[in-house]
Amino acid sequence: MQEKQEYQVRSTDAVCVNESQLKDKWYSNIKYLIVGISFGFIFVKAEIVSWFRIQEMFRFQSFHMYGVIGSAVIVGMISVWIIKKFKVKSIQGEKIVIQNKTFNKGQIYGALIFGFGWALTGACPGPLFAQIGTGATVVSITLLSAILGTWVYGYFRDKLPH
Amino acid sequence: MNIIEFITQPWPWYVAGPLIGLTVPTLLILGNKTFGISSSMRHICAACIPAKIPFFQYDWKKEIWNLVFVLGIFFGAVIATQLFSNPEDIIVSEKLVNDIKQYGITDYSQLVPVDLLNWESLITVRGFIMIVIGGFMVGFGTRYAGGCTSGHAIMGLSSLQWPSLVATCCFMLGGIVMANFILPFILSIQF
């Protein structure tokens, strides 16, 4: 019962929660490190983490970012369709579950606020980590501020319209 | 062209986009994990400063994969920059170059504009707004929206979730309004 409550809190307003029933060893996390490294590598090589590229996108001056996000979504969609259609299991043999999102007004208000921040900093959360990796050390302040923003949201969560 | 030259040049969208899209099935198959990045910042809050806030009262260790993943993103960027970096300036649309020249942004040697975002600029009004307030809006907004570009735009749209479509449209709308109508004023602040 307590565990169920814990899961409820953890999965609140979060997309990436999937409860694995398996208790993995610590080194099973290395695979996520490798996926992360390749992801960060692509981020930099395709200049997705560039402030300039984000400005181009929002000013409709280049197709680059639209091409990246659009083709990523199409490949993701086809992959999810294949996984569902053929009931592909995870390598541990678990059934793959994708949680449905429920709508709340935060997806409008919060998303607009994030959009403002995205155009200012030239980064969404993933690229923040990558920008620091490219040597732009001042972005660590942006990241700390983003963590603070997350905390402040948690603090005022009950008072905000959802 | 040899393989190193091929890697060091900037990658086109049709190479990078599909590879990013493949992260979705890779994480699902590797460990039944749904792709999302902004949650990592929530886990950091839960781990470091939960402060009895109900929203942070959960077992963050169960989501440690997400923190390992973002650490990987950092290292991936380090490797790409240190070993396979493109020695040329980043090439962007001429329109953008003309638009932002007037604000003293002319250095295209780094992905993050050094004229704009650096430690000295942090104590100027312009830099403070772009770094500190911008960062705050990224963290606050993504959590309020329940996800960021990865969780909503890529993972959410891939699995046909309509709330994610609403969120993605609002991300874009917010960004378009900021970049075109508000940012020019912020960039013109001289102090």
mmCIF file of N, CA and C in Angstrom, chain B residues 26-153:
data_model
loop_
_atom_site.group_PDB
_atom_site.id
_atom_site.type_symbol
_atom_site.label_atom_id
_atom_site.label_comp_id
_atom_site.label_asym_id
_atom_site.label_seq_id
_atom_site.Cartn_x
_atom_site.Cartn_y
_atom_site.Cartn_z
ATOM 1 N N THR B 26 15.099 2.267 -27.892
ATOM 2 C CA THR B 26 16.282 1.756 -27.197
ATOM 3 C C THR B 26 16.039 1.720 -25.686
ATOM 4 N N LEU B 27 15.512 2.815 -25.126
ATOM 5 C CA LEU B 27 15.278 2.855 -23.681
ATOM 6 C C LEU B 27 14.155 1.906 -23.272
ATOM 7 N N LEU B 28 13.148 1.785 -24.139
ATOM 8 C CA LEU B 28 12.049 0.861 -23.818
ATOM 9 C C LEU B 28 12.557 -0.573 -23.779
ATOM 10 N N ILE B 29 13.371 -0.921 -24.770
ATOM 11 C CA ILE B 29 13.833 -2.301 -24.867
ATOM 12 C C ILE B 29 14.916 -2.593 -23.817
ATOM 13 N N LEU B 30 15.770 -1.616 -23.547
ATOM 14 C CA LEU B 30 16.852 -1.854 -22.585
ATOM 15 C C LEU B 30 16.348 -2.016 -21.149
ATOM 16 N N GLY B 31 15.220 -1.353 -20.833
ATOM 17 C CA GLY B 31 14.833 -1.452 -19.422
ATOM 18 C C GLY B 31 13.433 -0.960 -19.156
ATOM 19 N N ASN B 32 12.586 -0.935 -20.205
ATOM 20 C CA ASN B 32 11.202 -0.511 -20.018
ATOM 21 C C ASN B 32 11.145 0.932 -19.515
ATOM 22 N N LYS B 33 12.064 1.760 -19.996
ATOM 23 C CA LYS B 33 12.110 3.147 -19.552
ATOM 24 C C LYS B 33 11.533 4.053 -20.628
ATOM 25 N N THR B 34 10.660 4.980 -20.205
ATOM 26 C CA THR B 34 10.138 5.944 -21.169
ATOM 27 C C THR B 34 11.052 7.171 -21.175
ATOM 28 N N PHE B 35 11.372 7.581 -22.395
ATOM 29 C CA PHE B 35 12.322 8.657 -22.630
ATOM 30 C C PHE B 35 11.832 9.989 -22.061
ATOM 31 N N GLY B 36 12.665 10.620 -21.263
ATOM 32 C CA GLY B 36 12.334 11.926 -20.704
ATOM 33 C C GLY B 36 13.548 12.453 -19.976
ATOM 34 N N ILE B 37 13.762 13.753 -20.033
ATOM 35 C CA ILE B 37 14.974 14.293 -19.443
ATOM 36 C C ILE B 37 14.679 15.240 -18.278
ATOM 37 N N SER B 38 13.624 16.060 -18.400
ATOM 38 C CA SER B 38 13.405 17.075 -17.369
ATOM 39 C C SER B 38 13.175 16.456 -15.995
ATOM 40 N N SER B 39 12.669 15.231 -15.942
ATOM 41 C CA SER B 39 12.447 14.576 -14.647
ATOM 42 C C SER B 39 13.732 14.442 -13.843
ATOM 43 N N SER B 40 14.876 14.401 -14.554
ATOM 44 C CA SER B 40 16.148 14.270 -13.835
ATOM 45 C C SER B 40 16.312 15.400 -12.825
ATOM 46 N N MET B 41 15.811 16.596 -13.185
ATOM 47 C CA MET B 41 15.969 17.739 -12.274
ATOM 48 C C MET B 41 15.081 17.572 -11.039
ATOM 49 N N ARG B 42 13.942 16.909 -11.247
ATOM 50 C CA ARG B 42 13.082 16.626 -10.099
ATOM 51 C C ARG B 42 13.752 15.598 -9.177
ATOM 52 N N HIS B 43 14.400 14.604 -9.790
ATOM 53 C CA HIS B 43 15.074 13.603 -8.960
ATOM 54 C C HIS B 43 16.205 14.254 -8.160
ATOM 55 N N ILE B 44 16.873 15.242 -8.776
ATOM 56 C CA ILE B 44 17.936 15.944 -8.052
ATOM 57 C C ILE B 44 17.338 16.674 -6.843
ATOM 58 N N CYS B 45 16.172 17.316 -7.050
ATOM 59 C CA CYS B 45 15.489 17.971 -5.929
ATOM 60 C C CYS B 45 15.128 16.952 -4.852
ATOM 61 N N ALA B 46 14.573 15.824 -5.280
ATOM 62 C CA ALA B 46 14.141 14.798 -4.324
ATOM 63 C C ALA B 46 15.324 14.242 -3.553
ATOM 64 N N ALA B 47 16.468 14.161 -4.218
ATOM 65 C CA ALA B 47 17.654 13.596 -3.575
ATOM 66 C C ALA B 47 18.334 14.610 -2.664
ATOM 67 N N CYS B 48 18.382 15.871 -3.093
ATOM 68 C CA CYS B 48 19.193 16.849 -2.363
ATOM 69 C C CYS B 48 18.399 17.760 -1.441
ATOM 70 N N ILE B 49 17.258 18.282 -1.927
ATOM 71 C CA ILE B 49 16.530 19.263 -1.115
ATOM 72 C C ILE B 49 15.027 18.953 -1.076
ATOM 73 N N PRO B 50 14.639 17.759 -0.594
ATOM 74 C CA PRO B 50 13.202 17.416 -0.610
ATOM 75 C C PRO B 50 12.381 18.311 0.320
ATOM 76 N N ALA B 51 12.966 18.768 1.432
ATOM 77 C CA ALA B 51 12.323 19.741 2.328
ATOM 78 C C ALA B 51 10.875 19.419 2.668
ATOM 79 N N LYS B 52 10.559 18.176 2.858
ATOM 80 C CA LYS B 52 9.203 17.738 3.255
ATOM 81 C C LYS B 52 8.114 18.133 2.256
ATOM 82 N N ILE B 53 8.493 18.545 1.037
ATOM 83 C CA ILE B 53 7.491 18.878 0.026
ATOM 84 C C ILE B 53 6.926 17.565 -0.535
ATOM 85 N N PRO B 54 5.580 17.411 -0.490
ATOM 86 C CA PRO B 54 5.011 16.115 -0.921
ATOM 87 C C PRO B 54 5.474 15.687 -2.319
ATOM 88 N N PHE B 55 5.611 16.675 -3.228
ATOM 89 C CA PHE B 55 5.990 16.393 -4.616
ATOM 90 C C PHE B 55 7.362 15.711 -4.724
ATOM 91 N N PHE B 56 8.186 15.873 -3.683
ATOM 92 C CA PHE B 56 9.529 15.274 -3.738
ATOM 93 C C PHE B 56 9.673 14.085 -2.787
ATOM 94 N N GLN B 57 8.543 13.652 -2.208
ATOM 95 C CA GLN B 57 8.616 12.515 -1.273
ATOM 96 C C GLN B 57 8.425 11.207 -2.020
ATOM 97 N N TYR B 58 9.455 10.782 -2.683
ATOM 98 C CA TYR B 58 9.395 9.476 -3.350
ATOM 99 C C TYR B 58 10.803 8.918 -3.389
ATOM 100 N N ASP B 59 10.897 7.659 -3.755
ATOM 101 C CA ASP B 59 12.189 6.988 -3.738
ATOM 102 C C ASP B 59 12.938 7.285 -5.034
ATOM 103 N N TRP B 60 13.729 8.372 -5.013
ATOM 104 C CA TRP B 60 14.425 8.802 -6.239
ATOM 105 C C TRP B 60 15.411 7.758 -6.735
ATOM 106 N N LYS B 61 15.829 6.872 -5.831
ATOM 107 C CA LYS B 61 16.820 5.853 -6.243
ATOM 108 C C LYS B 61 16.247 4.927 -7.304
ATOM 109 N N LYS B 62 14.909 4.811 -7.328
ATOM 110 C CA LYS B 62 14.284 3.975 -8.351
ATOM 111 C C LYS B 62 14.400 4.600 -9.745
ATOM 112 N N GLU B 63 14.715 5.892 -9.777
ATOM 113 C CA GLU B 63 14.823 6.583 -11.059
ATOM 114 C C GLU B 63 16.271 6.960 -11.361
ATOM 115 N N ILE B 64 17.171 6.260 -10.724
ATOM 116 C CA ILE B 64 18.578 6.637 -10.843
ATOM 117 C C ILE B 64 19.074 6.514 -12.289
ATOM 118 N N TRP B 65 18.437 5.648 -13.057
ATOM 119 C CA TRP B 65 18.823 5.490 -14.472
ATOM 120 C C TRP B 65 18.772 6.828 -15.203
ATOM 121 N N ASN B 66 17.775 7.655 -14.802
ATOM 122 C CA ASN B 66 17.570 8.934 -15.473
ATOM 123 C C ASN B 66 18.736 9.883 -15.201
ATOM 124 N N LEU B 67 19.267 9.808 -13.977
ATOM 125 C CA LEU B 67 20.411 10.642 -13.617
ATOM 126 C C LEU B 67 21.676 10.153 -14.326
ATOM 127 N N VAL B 68 21.802 8.836 -14.441
ATOM 128 C CA VAL B 68 22.942 8.262 -15.162
ATOM 129 C C VAL B 68 22.871 8.673 -16.634
ATOM 130 N N PHE B 69 21.667 8.681 -17.172
ATOM 131 C CA PHE B 69 21.443 9.059 -18.561
ATOM 132 C C PHE B 69 21.874 10.507 -18.835
ATOM 133 N N VAL B 70 21.490 11.437 -17.954
ATOM 134 C CA VAL B 70 21.882 12.840 -18.193
ATOM 135 C C VAL B 70 23.385 13.051 -17.967
ATOM 136 N N LEU B 71 23.961 12.259 -17.055
ATOM 137 C CA LEU B 71 25.412 12.309 -16.881
ATOM 138 C C LEU B 71 26.082 11.875 -18.190
ATOM 139 N N GLY B 72 25.498 10.871 -18.820
ATOM 140 C CA GLY B 72 25.986 10.408 -20.118
ATOM 141 C C GLY B 72 25.910 11.510 -21.161
ATOM 142 N N ILE B 73 24.819 12.272 -21.169
ATOM 143 C CA ILE B 73 24.672 13.368 -22.129
ATOM 144 C C ILE B 73 25.831 14.360 -21.973
ATOM 145 N N PHE B 74 26.164 14.663 -20.708
ATOM 146 C CA PHE B 74 27.283 15.560 -20.424
ATOM 147 C C PHE B 74 28.585 14.991 -21.006
ATOM 148 N N PHE B 75 28.859 13.728 -20.720
ATOM 149 C CA PHE B 75 30.109 13.125 -21.207
ATOM 150 C C PHE B 75 30.126 13.010 -22.732
ATOM 151 N N GLY B 76 28.973 12.710 -23.315
ATOM 152 C CA GLY B 76 28.886 12.630 -24.777
ATOM 153 C C GLY B 76 29.265 13.958 -25.409
ATOM 154 N N ALA B 77 28.799 15.047 -24.783
ATOM 155 C CA ALA B 77 29.121 16.382 -25.296
ATOM 156 C C ALA B 77 30.603 16.673 -25.128
ATOM 157 N N VAL B 78 31.184 16.230 -24.013
ATOM 158 C CA VAL B 78 32.619 16.429 -23.784
ATOM 159 C C VAL B 78 33.411 15.703 -24.878
ATOM 160 N N ILE B 79 33.049 14.465 -25.156
ATOM 161 C CA ILE B 79 33.764 13.678 -26.167
ATOM 162 C C ILE B 79 33.631 14.334 -27.545
ATOM 163 N N ALA B 80 32.402 14.716 -27.897
ATOM 164 C CA ALA B 80 32.176 15.327 -29.215
ATOM 165 C C ALA B 80 32.982 16.616 -29.364
ATOM 166 N N THR B 81 33.088 17.378 -28.266
ATOM 167 C CA THR B 81 33.788 18.660 -28.329
ATOM 168 C C THR B 81 35.302 18.481 -28.312
ATOM 169 N N GLN B 82 35.787 17.603 -27.441
ATOM 170 C CA GLN B 82 37.233 17.452 -27.285
ATOM 171 C C GLN B 82 37.868 16.658 -28.421
ATOM 172 N N LEU B 83 37.191 15.632 -28.898
ATOM 173 C CA LEU B 83 37.836 14.718 -29.851
ATOM 174 C C LEU B 83 37.348 14.869 -31.285
ATOM 175 N N PHE B 84 36.097 15.249 -31.470
ATOM 176 C CA PHE B 84 35.543 15.261 -32.825
ATOM 177 C C PHE B 84 34.970 16.619 -33.181
ATOM 178 N N SER B 85 35.578 17.665 -32.633
ATOM 179 C CA SER B 85 34.953 18.962 -32.809
ATOM 180 C C SER B 85 35.176 19.504 -34.222
ATOM 181 N N ASN B 86 34.196 20.241 -34.683
ATOM 182 C CA ASN B 86 34.250 20.872 -35.988
ATOM 183 C C ASN B 86 35.044 22.178 -35.843
ATOM 184 N N PRO B 87 36.203 22.292 -36.512
ATOM 185 C CA PRO B 87 37.042 23.470 -36.305
ATOM 186 C C PRO B 87 36.457 24.755 -36.906
ATOM 187 N N GLU B 88 35.511 24.613 -37.806
ATOM 188 C CA GLU B 88 34.935 25.795 -38.472
ATOM 189 C C GLU B 88 33.920 26.487 -37.563
ATOM 190 N N ASP B 89 33.602 27.737 -37.901
ATOM 191 C CA ASP B 89 32.512 28.430 -37.219
ATOM 192 C C ASP B 89 31.191 27.735 -37.535
ATOM 193 N N ILE B 90 30.263 27.829 -36.628
ATOM 194 C CA ILE B 90 28.936 27.287 -36.895
ATOM 195 C C ILE B 90 28.237 28.155 -37.954
ATOM 196 N N ILE B 91 27.658 27.487 -38.938
ATOM 197 C CA ILE B 91 27.037 28.225 -40.037
ATOM 198 C C ILE B 91 25.539 28.322 -39.786
ATOM 199 N N VAL B 92 25.068 29.540 -39.623
ATOM 200 C CA VAL B 92 23.633 29.728 -39.409
ATOM 201 C C VAL B 92 23.070 30.628 -40.509
ATOM 202 N N SER B 93 21.773 30.732 -40.523
ATOM 203 C CA SER B 93 21.096 31.518 -41.551
ATOM 204 C C SER B 93 21.600 32.973 -41.553
ATOM 205 N N GLU B 94 21.785 33.510 -42.748
ATOM 206 C CA GLU B 94 22.277 34.890 -42.861
ATOM 207 C C GLU B 94 21.320 35.885 -42.220
ATOM 208 N N LYS B 95 20.050 35.559 -42.287
ATOM 209 C CA LYS B 95 19.038 36.436 -41.679
ATOM 210 C C LYS B 95 19.301 36.578 -40.185
ATOM 211 N N LEU B 96 19.607 35.438 -39.540
ATOM 212 C CA LEU B 96 19.867 35.491 -38.093
ATOM 213 C C LEU B 96 21.122 36.308 -37.820
ATOM 214 N N VAL B 97 22.173 36.056 -38.628
ATOM 215 C CA VAL B 97 23.434 36.798 -38.445
ATOM 216 C C VAL B 97 23.167 38.299 -38.503
ATOM 217 N N ASN B 98 22.374 38.736 -39.495
ATOM 218 C CA ASN B 98 22.042 40.151 -39.626
ATOM 219 C C ASN B 98 21.188 40.662 -38.474
ATOM 220 N N ASP B 99 20.232 39.814 -38.049
ATOM 221 C CA ASP B 99 19.328 40.214 -36.969
ATOM 222 C C ASP B 99 20.063 40.481 -35.665
ATOM 223 N N ILE B 100 21.054 39.652 -35.349
ATOM 224 C CA ILE B 100 21.641 39.755 -34.003
ATOM 225 C C ILE B 100 22.992 40.476 -33.982
ATOM 226 N N LYS B 101 23.495 40.833 -35.165
ATOM 227 C CA LYS B 101 24.755 41.571 -35.250
ATOM 228 C C LYS B 101 24.687 42.866 -34.440
ATOM 229 N N GLN B 102 23.534 43.549 -34.544
ATOM 230 C CA GLN B 102 23.355 44.844 -33.878
ATOM 231 C C GLN B 102 23.456 44.757 -32.356
ATOM 232 N N TYR B 103 23.312 43.549 -31.798
ATOM 233 C CA TYR B 103 23.426 43.394 -30.347
ATOM 234 C C TYR B 103 24.829 42.955 -29.945
ATOM 235 N N GLY B 104 25.755 43.003 -30.904
ATOM 236 C CA GLY B 104 27.134 42.646 -30.588
ATOM 237 C C GLY B 104 27.392 41.148 -30.562
ATOM 238 N N ILE B 105 26.511 40.379 -31.199
ATOM 239 C CA ILE B 105 26.729 38.929 -31.229
ATOM 240 C C ILE B 105 27.332 38.571 -32.590
ATOM 241 N N THR B 106 28.649 38.369 -32.598
ATOM 242 C CA THR B 106 29.332 38.121 -33.873
ATOM 243 C C THR B 106 30.231 36.893 -33.835
ATOM 244 N N ASP B 107 30.416 36.314 -32.637
ATOM 245 C CA ASP B 107 31.326 35.179 -32.487
ATOM 246 C C ASP B 107 30.552 33.864 -32.643
ATOM 247 N N TYR B 108 30.866 33.150 -33.722
ATOM 248 C CA TYR B 108 30.160 31.896 -33.992
ATOM 249 C C TYR B 108 31.064 30.679 -33.789
ATOM 250 N N SER B 109 32.141 30.879 -32.990
ATOM 251 C CA SER B 109 33.088 29.774 -32.837
ATOM 252 C C SER B 109 32.567 28.672 -31.908
ATOM 253 N N GLN B 110 31.642 29.019 -31.014
ATOM 254 C CA GLN B 110 31.095 28.034 -30.072
ATOM 255 C C GLN B 110 29.600 27.864 -30.304
ATOM 256 N N LEU B 111 29.078 26.704 -29.869
ATOM 257 C CA LEU B 111 27.644 26.464 -30.007
ATOM 258 C C LEU B 111 26.845 27.421 -29.118
ATOM 259 N N VAL B 112 27.414 27.729 -27.954
ATOM 260 C CA VAL B 112 26.795 28.696 -27.052
ATOM 261 C C VAL B 112 27.476 30.041 -27.316
ATOM 262 N N PRO B 113 26.722 31.090 -27.648
ATOM 263 C CA PRO B 113 27.368 32.357 -28.027
ATOM 264 C C PRO B 113 28.199 32.962 -26.899
ATOM 265 N N VAL B 114 29.504 33.071 -27.120
ATOM 266 C CA VAL B 114 30.393 33.594 -26.074
ATOM 267 C C VAL B 114 30.179 35.085 -25.840
ATOM 268 N N ASP B 115 29.646 35.787 -26.847
ATOM 269 C CA ASP B 115 29.370 37.218 -26.674
ATOM 270 C C ASP B 115 28.243 37.458 -25.674
ATOM 271 N N LEU B 116 27.445 36.439 -25.484
ATOM 272 C CA LEU B 116 26.186 36.627 -24.775
ATOM 273 C C LEU B 116 26.173 35.908 -23.428
ATOM 274 N N LEU B 117 26.588 34.641 -23.471
ATOM 275 C CA LEU B 117 26.490 33.824 -22.267
ATOM 276 C C LEU B 117 27.887 33.492 -21.766
ATOM 277 N N ASN B 118 28.364 34.266 -20.818
ATOM 278 C CA ASN B 118 29.659 34.000 -20.205
ATOM 279 C C ASN B 118 29.606 34.481 -18.758
ATOM 280 N N TRP B 119 30.669 34.167 -17.995
ATOM 281 C CA TRP B 119 30.650 34.471 -16.555
ATOM 282 C C TRP B 119 30.575 35.971 -16.298
ATOM 283 N N GLU B 120 31.217 36.773 -17.143
ATOM 284 C CA GLU B 120 31.176 38.233 -16.932
ATOM 285 C C GLU B 120 29.759 38.756 -17.144
ATOM 286 N N SER B 121 29.060 38.171 -18.130
ATOM 287 C CA SER B 121 27.721 38.676 -18.453
ATOM 288 C C SER B 121 26.708 38.341 -17.366
ATOM 289 N N LEU B 122 27.075 37.386 -16.510
ATOM 290 C CA LEU B 122 26.157 36.953 -15.459
ATOM 291 C C LEU B 122 25.747 38.104 -14.542
ATOM 292 N N ILE B 123 26.658 39.074 -14.345
ATOM 293 C CA ILE B 123 26.333 40.184 -13.443
ATOM 294 C C ILE B 123 25.732 41.384 -14.185
ATOM 295 N N THR B 124 25.488 41.235 -15.501
ATOM 296 C CA THR B 124 24.771 42.288 -16.216
ATOM 297 C C THR B 124 23.284 41.936 -16.226
ATOM 298 N N VAL B 125 22.444 42.935 -16.438
ATOM 299 C CA VAL B 125 20.999 42.690 -16.444
ATOM 300 C C VAL B 125 20.632 41.709 -17.569
ATOM 301 N N ARG B 126 21.207 41.950 -18.759
ATOM 302 C CA ARG B 126 20.911 41.102 -19.913
ATOM 303 C C ARG B 126 21.313 39.652 -19.643
ATOM 304 N N GLY B 127 22.533 39.471 -19.154
ATOM 305 C CA GLY B 127 23.024 38.123 -18.881
ATOM 306 C C GLY B 127 22.222 37.440 -17.787
ATOM 307 N N PHE B 128 21.873 38.198 -16.757
ATOM 308 C CA PHE B 128 21.113 37.625 -15.642
ATOM 309 C C PHE B 128 19.750 37.119 -16.128
ATOM 310 N N ILE B 129 19.096 37.924 -16.957
ATOM 311 C CA ILE B 129 17.786 37.503 -17.471
ATOM 312 C C ILE B 129 17.942 36.229 -18.301
ATOM 313 N N MET B 130 18.955 36.204 -19.173
ATOM 314 C CA MET B 130 19.081 35.076 -20.099
ATOM 315 C C MET B 130 19.556 33.807 -19.414
ATOM 316 N N ILE B 131 20.418 33.953 -18.403
ATOM 317 C CA ILE B 131 20.975 32.764 -17.755
ATOM 318 C C ILE B 131 20.115 32.324 -16.570
ATOM 319 N N VAL B 132 19.916 33.243 -15.627
ATOM 320 C CA VAL B 132 19.258 32.843 -14.379
ATOM 321 C C VAL B 132 17.742 32.746 -14.549
ATOM 322 N N ILE B 133 17.134 33.807 -15.076
ATOM 323 C CA ILE B 133 15.672 33.784 -15.216
ATOM 324 C C ILE B 133 15.262 32.772 -16.298
ATOM 325 N N GLY B 134 16.026 32.742 -17.386
ATOM 326 C CA GLY B 134 15.751 31.755 -18.446
ATOM 327 C C GLY B 134 15.817 30.334 -17.911
ATOM 328 N N GLY B 135 16.857 30.043 -17.147
ATOM 329 C CA GLY B 135 17.012 28.706 -16.567
ATOM 330 C C GLY B 135 15.860 28.364 -15.641
ATOM 331 N N PHE B 136 15.478 29.346 -14.827
ATOM 332 C CA PHE B 136 14.367 29.133 -13.894
ATOM 333 C C PHE B 136 13.093 28.769 -14.659
ATOM 334 N N MET B 137 12.836 29.490 -15.756
ATOM 335 C CA MET B 137 11.626 29.213 -16.534
ATOM 336 C C MET B 137 11.677 27.829 -17.173
ATOM 337 N N VAL B 138 12.882 27.398 -17.562
ATOM 338 C CA VAL B 138 13.012 26.053 -18.130
ATOM 339 C C VAL B 138 12.637 25.000 -17.077
ATOM 340 N N GLY B 139 13.175 25.157 -15.866
ATOM 341 C CA GLY B 139 12.919 24.166 -14.815
ATOM 342 C C GLY B 139 11.482 24.203 -14.324
ATOM 343 N N PHE B 140 10.992 25.404 -14.058
ATOM 344 C CA PHE B 140 9.621 25.567 -13.557
ATOM 345 C C PHE B 140 8.608 25.127 -14.621
ATOM 346 N N GLY B 141 8.825 25.606 -15.844
ATOM 347 C CA GLY B 141 7.878 25.332 -16.929
ATOM 348 C C GLY B 141 7.803 23.865 -17.301
ATOM 349 N N THR B 142 8.952 23.217 -17.410
ATOM 350 C CA THR B 142 8.912 21.801 -17.815
ATOM 351 C C THR B 142 8.200 20.952 -16.779
ATOM 352 N N ARG B 143 8.460 21.248 -15.493
ATOM 353 C CA ARG B 143 7.806 20.423 -14.464
ATOM 354 C C ARG B 143 6.308 20.713 -14.414
ATOM 355 N N TYR B 144 5.949 21.984 -14.555
ATOM 356 C CA TYR B 144 4.531 22.368 -14.577
ATOM 357 C C TYR B 144 3.842 21.690 -15.772
ATOM 358 N N ALA B 145 4.547 21.636 -16.893
ATOM 359 C CA ALA B 145 3.975 21.018 -18.091
ATOM 360 C C ALA B 145 4.045 19.494 -18.028
ATOM 361 N N GLY B 146 4.815 18.962 -17.088
ATOM 362 C CA GLY B 146 4.931 17.511 -16.963
ATOM 363 C C GLY B 146 5.875 16.888 -17.959
ATOM 364 N N GLY B 147 6.798 17.673 -18.502
ATOM 365 C CA GLY B 147 7.767 17.095 -19.440
ATOM 366 C C GLY B 147 8.368 18.166 -20.316
ATOM 367 N N CYS B 148 9.420 17.799 -21.032
ATOM 368 C CA CYS B 148 10.070 18.785 -21.894
ATOM 369 C C CYS B 148 10.012 18.314 -23.351
ATOM 370 N N THR B 149 10.935 18.774 -24.129
ATOM 371 C CA THR B 149 10.955 18.409 -25.544
ATOM 372 C C THR B 149 11.074 16.893 -25.717
ATOM 373 N N SER B 150 11.884 16.268 -24.873
ATOM 374 C CA SER B 150 12.051 14.817 -25.007
ATOM 375 C C SER B 150 10.807 14.064 -24.537
ATOM 376 N N GLY B 151 10.333 14.402 -23.344
ATOM 377 C CA GLY B 151 9.204 13.670 -22.781
ATOM 378 C C GLY B 151 7.901 13.908 -23.514
ATOM 379 N N HIS B 152 7.628 15.163 -23.860
ATOM 380 C CA HIS B 152 6.377 15.472 -24.559
ATOM 381 C C HIS B 152 6.534 15.394 -26.077
ATOM 382 N N ALA B 153 7.452 16.210 -26.637
ATOM 383 C CA ALA B 153 7.496 16.321 -28.098
ATOM 384 C C ALA B 153 7.925 14.993 -28.737
#
